[in-house]
Amino acid sequence: MKIFYIILSLCLLVTTAIEAQDSEYDPFTIQFFTRPHFKKEIGIISGSVAKGESAGARRGNMSVASFKADSFLQVTLYTQIDFGGKKYTYTGSKDNIKPPVQVRSVKWKHL
């Protein structure tokens, strides 16, 4: 019976360690819209990112007038592919971008 409790304790320890390791990543979603005030969705990016880390999409082509993002994300929109051209940086959601930006690449960072 002692062996059973030892094995059970080890399984709980391993499960707890795995959950703790996964919790360092926060899930996120960025929704892009062609109209102000989150109307007419044109694209979506979702995934998970660790605090302080960043990632991006190098190539795209969409006219963005608003986007929804989690408050812990810094979103940078670029007018050229491969993160070039003029850049627009926002924290969290932006409900009205005037004039709309022709986005060719985008980066996001967990603050």
XYZ file of C-alpha atoms in Angstrom:
111
model
C 0.000 0.000 0.000
C 2.906 2.375 0.686
C 4.115 1.909 -2.888
C 0.715 2.958 -4.189
C 0.860 6.220 -2.190
C 4.421 6.880 -3.345
C 3.443 6.388 -6.985
C 0.336 8.550 -6.534
C 2.406 11.316 -4.916
C 4.936 11.210 -7.771
C 2.151 11.457 -10.353
C 0.693 14.496 -8.582
C 4.115 16.146 -8.419
C 4.736 15.590 -12.132
C 1.250 16.865 -13.039
C 1.724 19.983 -10.899
C 5.142 20.666 -12.452
C 3.734 20.347 -15.982
C 0.844 22.715 -15.193
C 3.220 25.244 -13.633
C 5.430 25.115 -16.709
C 2.465 25.736 -19.046
C 1.141 28.632 -16.968
C 4.081 30.892 -17.886
C 2.421 31.326 -21.310
C -0.675 33.490 -21.599
C -3.179 32.822 -24.392
C -4.095 35.800 -26.571
C -6.268 36.782 -29.501
C -5.921 39.770 -31.828
C -8.923 40.512 -34.065
C -8.532 42.984 -36.939
C -11.409 45.020 -38.401
C -11.730 47.103 -41.579
C -14.138 49.554 -39.930
C -13.805 51.619 -36.737
C -15.380 50.414 -33.478
C -14.724 46.724 -34.187
C -16.961 46.312 -37.241
C -16.372 44.035 -40.240
C -13.703 41.560 -39.105
C -10.916 40.961 -41.618
C -8.456 38.758 -39.734
C -7.535 37.068 -36.484
C -4.319 35.927 -34.796
C -4.333 33.725 -31.708
C -1.791 31.762 -29.732
C 0.173 32.040 -26.510
C 3.157 34.125 -25.506
C 5.361 34.280 -22.407
C 5.803 37.495 -20.447
C 8.463 39.701 -22.052
C 8.540 37.702 -25.294
C 7.354 38.783 -28.715
C 6.441 37.270 -32.070
C 5.010 38.421 -35.354
C 3.559 37.784 -38.772
C 5.981 38.862 -41.505
C 3.615 39.061 -44.478
C 0.027 40.152 -44.871
C -2.141 42.691 -46.598
C -5.181 44.221 -44.920
C -6.621 47.645 -44.233
C -7.044 47.996 -40.453
C -9.280 50.647 -38.858
C -9.579 48.971 -35.434
C -8.451 45.865 -33.584
C -9.155 44.026 -30.344
C -6.250 42.698 -28.288
C -5.652 41.672 -24.696
C -4.518 44.493 -22.402
C -1.151 42.810 -21.744
C -0.218 42.926 -25.455
C 1.713 45.623 -27.254
C 0.743 45.456 -30.943
C 2.864 47.078 -33.655
C 1.464 47.448 -37.179
C 3.875 47.883 -40.123
C 3.158 49.253 -43.585
C 5.758 47.029 -45.313
C 6.477 43.288 -45.227
C 9.176 41.932 -42.900
C 8.441 44.624 -40.273
C 9.490 47.545 -42.455
C 8.066 50.918 -43.366
C 6.103 53.129 -41.027
C 5.112 51.558 -37.709
C 2.168 52.182 -35.381
C 2.444 50.853 -31.814
C -0.526 50.391 -29.468
C -1.133 48.727 -26.102
C -4.317 46.667 -25.896
C -7.264 47.325 -28.194
C -7.654 50.304 -30.508
C -11.221 51.164 -31.528
C -10.518 53.843 -34.144
C -7.371 54.200 -36.267
C -7.571 57.326 -38.450
C -6.820 56.986 -41.281
C -6.941 53.171 -41.552
C -3.500 51.560 -41.880
C -2.615 49.258 -44.769
C -0.956 46.551 -42.670
C 1.653 44.343 -44.346
C 3.210 42.853 -41.178
C 2.486 42.864 -37.438
C 4.347 42.162 -34.181
C 2.993 41.558 -30.704
C 4.753 41.569 -27.335
C 3.652 40.471 -23.868
C 4.230 43.384 -21.470
